[in-house]
Amino acid sequence: MVGAGVLSLPYAMGPGVAVMVISWIVTVYTLWQMVEMHEMVPGKRFDRYHELGQHAFGEKLGLYIVVPQQLIVEVSLCIIYMVTGGKSLHKFHSLVCNENESCKDIKLTFFIMIYGSVHFVLSHLPNFNSLSGISLAAAIMSLSYSTIAWSASLDKGVQPDVQYGYKAKSTAGTVFNFLSALGDMAFAYAGHNVVLEIQATIPSTPEKPSKGPMWKGVVVAYIVIALCYFPVAFIGYWIFGNEVDDNILITLNKPTWLIAMANMFVVVHVIGSYQLYAMPVFDMMETLLVKKLNFAPSFMLRFITRNVYVAFTMFIGICIPFFGGLLGFFGGLAFAPTTYFLPCIMWLRICKPKRWSLSWFTNWICIVLGVALMVVSPIGGLRSIIPEKREMHEMVPGKRFDRYHELGQHAFGEKLGLYIVVPQQLIVEVGVCIVYMVTGGKSLQKFHKLVCIDPCKHIKLTFFIMIFASVHFVLSHLPNFNSISGVSLAAAVMSLSYSTIAWTTALDKGVQPDVEYGYKAKSTVGTVFNFFSALGDVAFAYAGHNVVLEIQATIPSTPEKPSKGPMWKGVIVAYIVVALCYFPVALIGYWIYGNAVDDNILITLNKPTWLIAMANMFVVVHVIGSYQIYAMPVFDMIETVLVKKLNFPPSFMLRCLASCGYPSINQKNGAYLGLPIGFVLYLELL
């Protein structure tokens, strides 16, 4: 039950000693409740968290409340253990290789893959009992590396110029760090999510119910937790202050052999812990495949399911190896409900204590604290994760990663980085250009229909797309991002304007008669496809990451005033505008039209004519600017290939041909302008 979150506790000491102690008290209380509720109904054992939820909230509602929360906890733990295991192996290698300077630096990616490879074998163990040896080793390791962490810190002594104040320089940064620290603390108490599954392995009779030995085990476990958590948190913070890393073993370097050994203890610990939290996920997946989707239970099904899950968590861990930010985010979002207040709500529903009694009062206090923690702490964790890309722009001293693929090459290697990043980025940017071609053409056509009355001739969508595209034959010759700042500003103003028009006009129209909010498709297959398509629409709406480094590259940067400062301020403003645009349009638009709304809400709206016509022209101006932002990196890539790989001499004529050319994708930038036109023309002809 001692999680790898113990390593981040010195980093999370912003909320103070009181919060650490209160967390320990609240979580031991809610754990006692779960142990008691395991056999509260005579003749029945709740061997899974969701079974207890179903008994408390009902057959369906119980599943909807518990399963998503539990899955988020268990999957997030597996991802974080992938990152932790890889980072600890990386630290071990760095420490050992200091003695031998000929050692080559190996990227974190490969250490995560080495750590993950162990689980392709261990994941095939059949049940919790088969993990008892690994779990025992993990428990011993956690006590060992925790002791090493605080004793090595104590031996090091209080650092010169140590500071215990807030690390952030701004009030906003301080608040975010405080909230993230709350999430870190919540993350550290993770045992609740598998406690019923563990208790299910203990034999139980009416004379000797399982809650007796289980509670003794919990008491021992929480004594061990106190021996690990409190010294590491308090001593680590006392010695290093706010300069401590989000993993204290990364901060420590001496004595080399001891810290290296501690990092290997962490690896052994998270190997066991990963399996402990992965086992219920395996169980859920296999139950779903066999009982719901009618797969035949077999070794091959088990083999594929478990290996795919391990590969998935390894891939996510490689992509987002941000230990501290992940702890804060998942700690608040998922661990707060399952650890702090969900057991209390179940206790109130099942046991029904008398109102205003000590039990009733205690549970409501825990619920209020837990809900507050769930609401506020993910914000701090998310704030730590979101700017990671912005932070990585200048993470290597003296170097700026001005392109997404350059960052990929640094993370994954010279060739592998290109293979991973460039195809993905090109698909996004070319896909966005195609969509903007269609959107611009459709908005022009809608404007024409609204403004033109009877005598106007009907014009095909094809020609409106060509009209929209013609603008880009001129704008595509602008040299860089700075040169399109005016176009970008106009696009930003337009987006806020037409979004406001969309939701206010829809609101003025009122909820439509016979509006339906159910699934539009009539079949299960159609509903599933629509659901995944909708997920894609939502993902498409947040597309800025694909050009953020290229934009940041235009900001002057010095060691005293790095570009990440103004860039982050810009991101904050941008995401406030995003919220003001996205949420009202999405929520109000669906409320008014239900599932009858078009895939472009401005196509659905017709009145008042002048306002909707103006909104469609705003869309045209917006996608003109947005098209150029996403096309610019593609032009850069193509011109780089033409000059550096195919030895074309850089010239105005080359740029002109590349920007305006149509047929060849490999030789001309214009393919990325022409491809969208050609694609929609082809569809129109079909």
XYZ file of C-alpha atoms in Angstrom:
686
model
C 0.000 0.000 0.000
C 3.021 2.292 0.047
C 2.852 3.876 -3.400
C 5.613 5.454 -5.448
C 3.882 8.729 -4.579
C 5.951 8.714 -1.359
C 8.888 9.940 -3.463
C 7.031 13.146 -4.347
C 5.890 14.009 -0.806
C 8.796 16.384 0.010
C 7.938 18.204 -3.240
C 4.283 18.314 -2.152
C 4.861 19.875 1.260
C 3.280 23.184 0.222
C -0.018 22.404 2.010
C 1.953 21.574 5.163
C 2.176 18.962 7.907
C -1.481 19.243 8.928
C -2.755 18.165 5.493
C -0.381 15.164 5.478
C -1.630 13.999 8.875
C -5.313 14.652 8.078
C -4.944 12.652 4.836
C -3.506 9.739 6.793
C -6.380 9.830 9.332
C -9.152 10.199 6.747
C -7.839 7.424 4.513
C -7.367 4.927 7.359
C -10.947 5.666 8.421
C -12.398 5.146 4.921
C -10.327 1.980 4.531
C -11.841 0.632 7.771
C -15.283 1.339 6.287
C -14.499 -0.683 3.163
C -13.186 -3.613 5.198
C -16.382 -3.558 7.302
C -18.691 -3.296 4.267
C -17.072 -6.274 2.522
C -19.384 -8.697 4.367
C -21.988 -6.328 5.741
C -24.831 -8.147 3.959
C -25.277 -11.633 5.542
C -24.318 -14.470 3.197
C -22.748 -12.152 0.596
C -19.208 -10.891 -0.045
C -18.501 -7.793 -2.120
C -15.303 -8.969 -3.755
C -15.072 -6.050 -6.184
C -15.347 -2.304 -5.649
C -18.082 -2.064 -8.307
C -20.160 -4.777 -6.579
C -20.221 -2.656 -3.432
C -21.151 0.346 -5.583
C -24.025 -1.589 -7.183
C -25.364 -2.553 -3.757
C -25.166 1.072 -2.567
C -26.425 2.911 -5.666
C -28.265 0.328 -7.759
C -27.375 -2.185 -10.466
C -26.632 0.296 -13.272
C -25.879 3.526 -11.433
C -23.356 1.735 -9.215
C -21.403 0.638 -12.275
C -21.501 4.118 -13.823
C -20.248 5.732 -10.595
C -17.544 3.263 -9.553
C -16.098 1.586 -12.655
C -14.896 4.732 -14.498
C -13.289 6.074 -11.309
C -11.634 2.784 -10.503
C -10.387 2.306 -14.056
C -8.896 5.813 -14.123
C -7.094 5.087 -10.861
C -5.731 1.719 -11.917
C -4.739 2.684 -15.456
C -3.177 5.967 -14.296
C -1.207 4.099 -11.633
C 0.115 1.686 -14.250
C 1.151 4.609 -16.475
C 2.881 6.399 -13.600
C 4.614 3.201 -12.515
C 5.906 2.861 -16.075
C 7.352 6.376 -15.824
C 8.690 5.779 -12.289
C 10.308 2.455 -13.191
C 11.936 3.946 -16.280
C 13.169 7.046 -14.424
C 14.618 4.952 -11.593
C 16.446 2.695 -14.062
C 17.704 5.816 -15.833
C 18.950 7.282 -12.541
C 20.623 3.960 -11.624
C 22.408 3.928 -14.984
C 23.504 7.568 -14.575
C 24.916 6.931 -11.094
C 26.732 3.723 -11.981
C 28.063 5.171 -15.231
C 29.592 8.170 -13.466
C 32.394 5.816 -12.451
C 32.936 4.891 -16.097
C 32.884 7.904 -18.384
C 32.822 5.730 -21.515
C 29.153 4.889 -20.823
C 26.838 6.214 -23.500
C 23.830 8.268 -22.447
C 20.603 6.309 -22.991
C 17.300 8.104 -23.342
C 14.518 7.676 -20.784
C 12.316 6.170 -23.509
C 14.425 3.029 -23.675
C 14.498 2.583 -19.903
C 10.685 2.741 -19.831
C 10.663 0.065 -22.550
C 13.118 -2.084 -20.554
C 10.952 -1.737 -17.451
C 7.774 -2.431 -19.447
C 9.219 -5.624 -20.942
C 9.085 -7.306 -17.498
C 5.296 -6.926 -17.440
C 4.814 -8.727 -20.745
C 5.787 -11.820 -18.697
C 4.350 -11.063 -15.248
C 0.964 -9.958 -16.606
C 0.118 -13.597 -17.333
C 0.072 -14.583 -13.662
C -3.484 -15.796 -12.988
C -4.654 -13.989 -9.812
C -3.792 -12.009 -6.663
C -2.563 -15.056 -4.745
C 0.054 -15.693 -7.428
C 1.367 -12.162 -6.808
C 1.994 -12.685 -3.081
C 5.754 -13.201 -3.486
C 6.127 -10.154 -5.738
C 3.942 -8.104 -3.376
C 6.059 -9.081 -0.365
C 9.230 -8.069 -2.227
C 7.576 -4.784 -3.223
C 6.581 -4.063 0.389
C 10.131 -4.686 1.666
C 11.549 -2.518 -1.133
C 9.212 0.392 -0.354
C 10.267 0.422 3.288
C 13.916 0.151 2.237
C 14.057 2.925 -0.351
C 11.950 5.221 1.834
C 14.410 4.744 4.688
C 17.341 5.364 2.341
C 15.640 8.526 1.012
C 15.181 10.206 4.392
C 18.384 8.914 6.038
C 20.567 9.950 3.039
C 18.891 13.368 3.105
C 19.553 13.679 6.842
C 23.185 12.684 6.357
C 23.528 15.331 3.621
C 22.429 18.060 6.040
C 20.413 21.199 5.481
C 21.511 22.731 2.183
C 23.093 26.182 2.033
C 20.636 28.939 1.113
C 17.726 26.522 1.573
C 14.348 28.203 1.088
C 11.006 27.045 2.462
C 8.874 29.710 0.832
C 6.728 29.235 -2.225
C 8.691 28.274 -5.314
C 6.500 30.149 -7.815
C 7.086 33.855 -8.260
C 3.459 34.733 -9.020
C 0.273 34.299 -6.989
C -1.295 32.203 -9.754
C 1.745 29.906 -9.855
C 1.663 29.502 -6.080
C -2.034 28.572 -6.144
C -1.498 26.043 -8.931
C 1.457 24.468 -7.123
C -0.570 24.234 -3.911
C -3.446 22.496 -5.734
C -1.061 20.125 -7.505
C 0.522 19.251 -4.140
C -2.907 18.303 -2.782
C -3.252 15.908 -5.699
C 0.190 14.447 -4.983
C -0.868 13.688 -1.404
C -4.141 12.126 -2.539
C -2.204 9.967 -4.984
C 0.000 8.600 -2.219
C -2.977 6.808 -0.598
C -3.972 4.336 -3.293
C -4.837 1.098 -1.477
C -8.612 1.602 -1.435
C -8.946 0.743 -5.108
C -7.908 -2.889 -4.642
C -8.692 -3.494 -0.958
C -11.883 -5.499 -1.627
C -10.113 -7.606 -4.257
C -7.351 -8.346 -1.746
C -9.836 -9.139 1.042
C -11.594 -11.555 -1.339
C -8.500 -13.808 -1.184
C -8.887 -14.285 2.606
C -11.023 -17.276 3.714
C -14.137 -16.229 5.622
C -16.669 -18.002 7.847
C -19.465 -16.617 10.064
C -17.313 -17.436 13.100
C -14.122 -15.968 11.638
C -15.019 -13.317 9.063
C -12.291 -12.016 6.788
C -12.551 -8.498 8.193
C -10.609 -9.608 11.328
C -7.295 -10.535 9.670
C -7.868 -7.898 6.963
C -8.127 -5.094 9.527
C -4.974 -6.344 11.288
C -3.229 -6.217 7.907
C -4.501 -2.675 7.319
C -3.225 -1.526 10.728
C 0.228 -2.971 10.000
C 0.142 -1.440 6.504
C -0.750 2.017 7.832
C 1.985 1.860 10.458
C 4.423 1.076 7.632
C 2.903 3.941 5.612
C 3.513 6.339 8.511
C 7.109 5.092 8.852
C 7.670 5.685 5.138
C 5.645 8.802 4.353
C 6.215 11.152 7.283
C 10.040 10.929 7.549
C 10.496 11.176 3.769
C 8.117 14.145 3.472
C 9.259 16.137 6.510
C 13.009 15.434 6.431
C 13.242 15.693 2.631
C 11.588 19.111 2.683
C 13.617 20.256 5.690
C 16.914 19.408 3.974
C 16.223 20.614 0.413
C 13.342 23.069 0.829
C 11.549 24.055 -2.350
C 14.518 22.963 -4.506
C 13.654 19.278 -4.055
C 12.660 17.388 -7.213
C 9.247 15.746 -7.634
C 11.104 12.464 -6.989
C 13.485 12.894 -4.047
C 15.753 10.060 -5.208
C 16.461 12.089 -8.361
C 17.680 14.964 -6.132
C 20.040 12.713 -4.142
C 23.375 11.588 -5.632
C 25.630 10.646 -2.709
C 26.630 8.092 -1.521
C 26.465 6.760 -5.077
C 26.158 3.053 -4.239
C 23.324 3.660 -1.749
C 21.254 5.923 -4.012
C 21.806 3.541 -6.941
C 20.583 0.665 -4.770
C 17.561 2.726 -3.622
C 16.582 3.363 -7.232
C 16.744 -0.372 -7.971
C 14.544 -0.954 -4.896
C 12.044 1.458 -6.458
C 12.115 -0.564 -9.678
C 11.378 -3.815 -7.814
C 8.628 -2.087 -5.822
C 6.810 -0.634 -8.839
C 7.077 -3.959 -10.680
C 4.998 -5.531 -7.897
C 2.687 -2.534 -7.535
C 2.024 -2.377 -11.289
C 0.791 -5.958 -11.270
C -1.331 -5.337 -8.182
C -3.250 -2.519 -9.908
C -3.254 -4.108 -13.366
C -4.879 -7.344 -12.167
C -8.407 -5.877 -11.660
C -8.164 -4.223 -15.094
C -7.270 -7.556 -16.675
C -10.237 -9.080 -14.876
C -12.636 -6.383 -16.158
C -11.381 -6.623 -19.744
C -11.569 -10.398 -19.897
C -15.042 -10.410 -18.295
C -16.255 -7.901 -20.882
C -14.780 -9.840 -23.797
C -16.163 -13.204 -22.664
C -19.556 -12.271 -21.174
C -20.572 -9.279 -23.294
C -18.792 -9.781 -26.620
C -18.999 -13.604 -26.547
C -15.296 -14.332 -27.061
C -14.329 -17.876 -26.165
C -12.107 -17.943 -23.038
C -8.670 -19.126 -24.160
C -4.969 -18.681 -23.574
C -4.686 -16.641 -26.781
C -7.400 -14.198 -25.664
C -5.653 -13.732 -22.330
C -2.270 -13.384 -24.009
C -3.403 -10.712 -26.479
C -5.537 -8.740 -23.987
C -2.867 -8.433 -21.329
C -0.001 -7.700 -23.708
C -2.026 -4.987 -25.447
C -2.758 -3.359 -22.076
C 0.912 -3.419 -21.035
C 1.912 -1.988 -24.426
C -0.713 0.760 -24.089
C 0.472 1.895 -20.637
C 4.085 1.757 -21.802
C 3.299 3.900 -24.854
C 1.457 6.542 -22.786
C 4.270 6.550 -20.225
C 6.796 7.179 -23.012
C 4.688 9.988 -24.473
C 4.015 11.857 -21.199
C 6.844 11.120 -18.746
C 5.858 14.004 -16.420
C 5.911 12.366 -13.011
C 4.905 15.321 -10.812
C 2.163 16.679 -13.068
C 0.601 13.241 -13.500
C 0.529 12.658 -9.738
C -1.237 15.954 -9.098
C -3.743 15.521 -11.899
C -4.721 11.892 -11.302
C -4.417 12.248 -7.538
C -7.233 14.784 -7.429
C -9.326 13.564 -10.340
C -9.487 9.868 -9.503
C -7.929 9.086 -6.132
C -9.900 11.684 -4.166
C -13.290 10.066 -4.958
C -12.290 6.418 -4.495
C -10.122 7.093 -1.436
C -11.618 10.043 0.441
C -15.367 10.232 -0.056
C -16.894 7.402 -2.134
C -16.576 4.910 0.786
C -18.286 7.510 3.035
C -21.218 7.920 0.644
C -21.607 4.125 0.453
C -21.464 3.911 4.248
C -24.236 6.507 4.594
C -26.426 4.665 2.062
C -25.846 1.155 3.396
C -25.509 1.700 7.165
C -27.821 4.746 7.389
C -26.334 6.227 10.616
C -28.592 8.494 12.643
C -28.584 12.119 11.511
C -26.217 14.351 13.499
C -24.567 11.310 15.095
C -20.758 11.128 15.227
C -20.683 8.655 12.312
C -23.023 10.817 10.201
C -21.068 13.993 10.972
C -17.651 12.386 10.342
C -18.698 10.990 6.976
C -20.085 14.300 5.780
C -16.859 16.083 6.733
C -14.873 13.519 4.716
C -17.247 13.922 1.760
C -16.925 17.717 1.734
C -13.120 17.552 2.016
C -12.901 14.862 -0.674
C -15.151 16.699 -3.140
C -13.184 19.912 -2.627
C -9.960 18.002 -3.248
C -11.352 16.388 -6.412
C -12.497 19.746 -7.793
C -9.393 21.836 -7.135
C -6.311 19.598 -7.256
C -6.592 18.341 -10.880
C -6.328 21.998 -11.938
C -2.882 22.236 -10.376
C -1.787 18.907 -11.873
C -3.140 19.853 -15.294
C -1.302 23.149 -15.088
C 1.897 21.131 -14.539
C 1.214 18.840 -17.503
C -0.070 21.337 -20.093
C 2.974 23.645 -20.109
C 5.398 20.708 -20.331
C 5.680 21.170 -24.101
C 6.196 24.901 -23.650
C 8.822 24.152 -20.985
C 10.594 21.613 -23.224
C 11.133 24.244 -25.926
C 14.288 25.403 -24.119
C 14.831 22.562 -21.660
C 18.323 21.797 -23.032
C 20.656 24.728 -22.192
C 21.728 26.667 -25.280
C 19.273 24.928 -27.593
C 15.729 25.727 -28.759
C 13.460 23.065 -30.213
C 11.741 25.215 -32.812
C 9.967 22.338 -34.545
C 7.859 19.490 -33.172
C 10.035 16.914 -34.955
C 13.224 18.373 -33.392
C 11.749 17.750 -29.954
C 10.780 14.241 -31.082
C 14.320 13.568 -32.286
C 15.759 14.664 -28.951
C 13.286 12.451 -27.058
C 13.333 9.323 -29.231
C 16.526 9.545 -31.277
C 17.537 11.046 -34.627
C 15.626 8.632 -36.879
C 12.931 7.221 -34.583
C 11.883 10.741 -33.567
C 11.214 11.637 -37.196
C 9.300 8.421 -37.844
C 7.092 8.968 -34.782
C 6.416 12.710 -35.046
C 6.496 13.784 -38.712
C 3.774 11.446 -40.085
C 1.460 12.336 -37.192
C 2.111 16.052 -37.543
C 1.648 15.977 -41.312
C -1.632 14.077 -41.006
C -2.883 16.683 -38.535
C -1.770 19.700 -40.540
C -2.866 18.397 -43.937
C -6.120 17.163 -42.392
C -6.772 20.586 -40.863
C -6.093 22.248 -44.229
C -8.576 19.923 -45.931
C -11.223 20.622 -43.315
C -10.618 24.374 -43.543
C -10.979 24.222 -47.332
C -14.363 22.547 -46.951
C -15.403 24.839 -44.082
C -14.432 27.994 -45.969
C -16.270 26.840 -49.080
C -19.394 25.821 -47.164
C -19.494 29.104 -45.261
C -19.185 31.089 -48.511
C -21.986 28.996 -50.009
C -24.182 29.557 -46.941
C -23.486 33.322 -47.132
C -24.465 33.278 -50.823
C -27.738 31.434 -50.088
C -28.692 33.816 -47.292
C -27.887 37.016 -49.175
C -29.151 35.899 -52.572
C -32.916 35.743 -53.071
C -34.857 34.156 -55.980
C -33.077 35.550 -59.083
C -29.650 34.236 -57.911
C -28.382 31.157 -59.686
C -27.415 28.114 -57.614
C -23.642 27.680 -57.488
C -22.030 24.362 -56.600
C -19.948 23.983 -53.444
C -16.957 23.121 -55.663
C -16.644 26.671 -56.954
C -16.912 28.236 -53.505
C -14.060 26.021 -52.337
C -12.016 27.208 -55.326
C -12.848 30.840 -54.487
C -11.738 30.284 -50.897
C -8.555 28.521 -52.065
C -7.593 31.340 -54.422
C -6.801 33.580 -51.424
C -4.119 31.142 -50.320
C -2.246 31.293 -53.622
C -1.316 34.805 -52.436
C -1.051 34.343 -48.655
C 1.089 31.203 -48.990
C 4.017 33.400 -50.086
C 4.216 35.140 -46.708
C 7.668 34.198 -45.358
C 7.052 33.166 -41.718
C 4.757 33.164 -38.678
C 5.504 36.776 -37.783
C 4.316 37.891 -41.209
C 0.871 36.373 -40.638
C 0.359 37.966 -37.218
C -2.232 40.393 -38.622
C -4.135 37.573 -40.319
C -3.951 35.542 -37.082
C -5.303 38.434 -35.005
C -8.213 38.882 -37.405
C -8.868 35.134 -37.253
C -8.893 35.191 -33.436
C -11.371 38.084 -33.310
C -13.572 36.364 -35.891
C -13.638 33.074 -33.978
C -14.849 34.773 -30.800
C -17.427 36.733 -32.828
C -18.996 33.871 -34.788
C -18.968 31.597 -31.717
C -20.893 34.227 -29.754
C -23.339 34.679 -32.647
C -23.816 30.881 -32.855
C -24.792 30.327 -29.212
C -26.745 33.576 -28.703
C -28.794 33.018 -31.870
C -29.460 29.418 -30.904
C -30.519 30.575 -27.424
C -32.822 33.195 -28.921
C -34.411 30.541 -31.136
C -35.363 28.461 -28.102
C -35.571 24.711 -27.584
C -36.984 23.168 -30.759
C -40.248 21.200 -30.764
C -39.782 17.432 -30.546
C -36.102 17.867 -29.686
C -34.339 14.561 -28.951
C -31.169 14.074 -26.941
C -30.828 10.321 -27.455
C -28.505 8.554 -29.877
C -29.113 9.481 -33.508
C -28.172 6.095 -34.961
C -30.724 3.306 -34.857
C -28.244 0.433 -34.480
C -25.638 -0.360 -31.833
C -22.877 -0.343 -34.459
C -23.970 3.078 -35.715
C -24.072 4.439 -32.160
C -20.553 3.170 -31.439
C -19.197 4.689 -34.655
C -20.922 8.018 -33.949
C -19.478 7.992 -30.434
C -15.922 7.520 -31.689
C -16.485 10.100 -34.420
C -17.618 12.563 -31.741
C -14.452 11.872 -29.737
C -12.502 12.705 -32.889
C -14.447 15.971 -33.296
C -13.595 16.973 -29.731
C -9.920 16.055 -30.223
C -9.869 18.010 -33.498
C -11.065 21.117 -31.666
C -7.837 21.178 -29.604
C -5.267 21.278 -32.399
C -2.836 23.970 -31.243
C -0.157 21.573 -29.954
C 0.911 20.775 -33.520
C 2.236 24.291 -34.161
C 2.957 25.557 -30.635
C 6.745 25.104 -30.870
C 6.837 26.816 -34.260
C 4.925 29.753 -32.764
C 7.152 29.894 -29.689
C 10.183 29.965 -31.997
C 9.112 33.457 -33.136
C 9.436 34.865 -29.574
C 12.841 36.363 -28.640
C 14.505 34.489 -25.796
C 17.402 35.174 -23.419
C 18.576 33.322 -20.266
C 17.151 36.173 -18.184
C 13.848 36.360 -20.092
C 13.155 32.965 -21.689
C 10.398 32.693 -24.273
C 8.352 30.328 -22.098
C 7.203 33.295 -19.948
C 5.304 35.268 -22.594
C 4.363 32.022 -24.360
C 2.615 30.687 -21.267
C 0.771 33.982 -20.808
C -0.365 33.676 -24.416
C -1.507 30.101 -23.820
C -3.520 31.181 -20.762
C -5.294 33.908 -22.763
C -5.843 31.499 -25.658
C -7.397 28.832 -23.434
C -9.675 31.360 -21.761
C -10.883 32.345 -25.256
C -11.200 28.643 -26.123
C -13.443 28.108 -23.086
C -15.556 31.177 -23.947
C -16.019 29.859 -27.476
C -16.287 26.091 -27.045
C -18.423 25.504 -23.987
C -21.378 27.829 -24.765
C -21.557 26.706 -28.424
C -21.384 23.001 -27.515
C -23.759 22.990 -24.546
C -26.343 25.529 -25.746
C -26.297 24.281 -29.351
C -27.031 20.722 -28.273
C -29.638 21.850 -25.736
C -31.568 23.775 -28.411
C -31.339 21.313 -31.342
C -30.495 17.972 -29.742
C -29.293 15.289 -32.136
C -30.848 17.096 -35.138
C -28.076 19.725 -35.191
C -25.806 19.787 -38.276
C -22.073 19.133 -38.073
C -21.690 22.915 -38.505
C -24.172 24.739 -36.273
C -24.140 27.847 -38.497
C -25.528 25.692 -41.329
C -28.473 24.805 -39.054
C -29.199 28.466 -38.236
C -30.981 30.746 -40.748
C -32.517 33.660 -38.812
C -31.886 36.555 -38.447
C -30.522 36.420 -42.011
C -28.087 39.357 -41.807
C -26.531 38.069 -38.558
C -26.060 34.475 -39.737
C -24.671 35.715 -43.071
C -22.179 37.888 -41.188
C -21.242 34.984 -38.901
C -20.481 32.801 -41.940
C -18.204 35.519 -43.343
C -16.483 35.668 -39.952
C -15.874 31.926 -40.307
C -14.322 32.488 -43.742
C -11.912 35.115 -42.373
C -11.073 32.863 -39.425
C -10.245 29.764 -41.473
C -8.166 31.853 -43.896
C -5.884 32.760 -40.976
C -6.003 29.308 -39.412
C -5.215 27.609 -42.730
C -1.998 29.605 -43.025
C -0.936 28.767 -39.457
C -1.217 25.023 -40.136
C 0.144 25.224 -43.691
C 3.272 27.191 -42.724
C 5.095 24.253 -41.012
C 4.263 22.061 -44.026
C 5.719 24.641 -46.428
C 8.819 24.720 -44.219
C 9.171 20.923 -44.285
C 8.730 20.690 -48.049
C 11.168 23.494 -48.794
C 13.714 21.905 -46.434
C 13.405 18.576 -48.272
C 13.688 20.265 -51.682
C 16.801 22.249 -50.753
C 18.665 19.906 -48.376
C 17.712 16.475 -49.711
C 16.991 17.064 -53.406
C 19.608 19.829 -53.810
C 17.319 22.450 -55.339
C 18.907 25.916 -55.104
C 16.899 28.157 -52.764
C 15.239 30.870 -54.857
C 12.085 32.920 -55.232
C 11.052 30.755 -58.193
C 11.369 27.567 -56.152
C 9.258 29.101 -53.390
C 6.708 30.314 -55.931
C 6.441 26.931 -57.625
C 6.359 25.119 -54.293
C 3.605 27.368 -52.936
C 1.416 27.392 -56.038
C 2.134 24.003 -57.547
C -0.623 21.420 -57.581
C 0.090 17.844 -58.646
C 3.111 16.479 -56.748
C 3.045 15.901 -52.981
C 6.736 15.038 -52.707
C 8.167 17.943 -54.668
C 5.977 20.987 -54.111
C 4.572 22.729 -51.076
C 1.522 23.585 -53.126
C 0.455 19.972 -52.946
C -0.712 20.761 -49.455
C -2.709 23.610 -50.899
C -3.752 21.686 -53.990
C -4.478 18.400 -52.274
C -7.426 19.802 -50.309
C -8.828 21.427 -53.472
C -8.275 18.305 -55.536
C -9.745 16.099 -52.828
C -12.986 18.068 -52.497
C -13.265 18.456 -56.292
C -12.985 14.699 -56.588
C -15.693 14.208 -53.952
C -17.911 16.782 -55.674
C -17.532 15.019 -59.035
C -18.397 11.686 -57.415
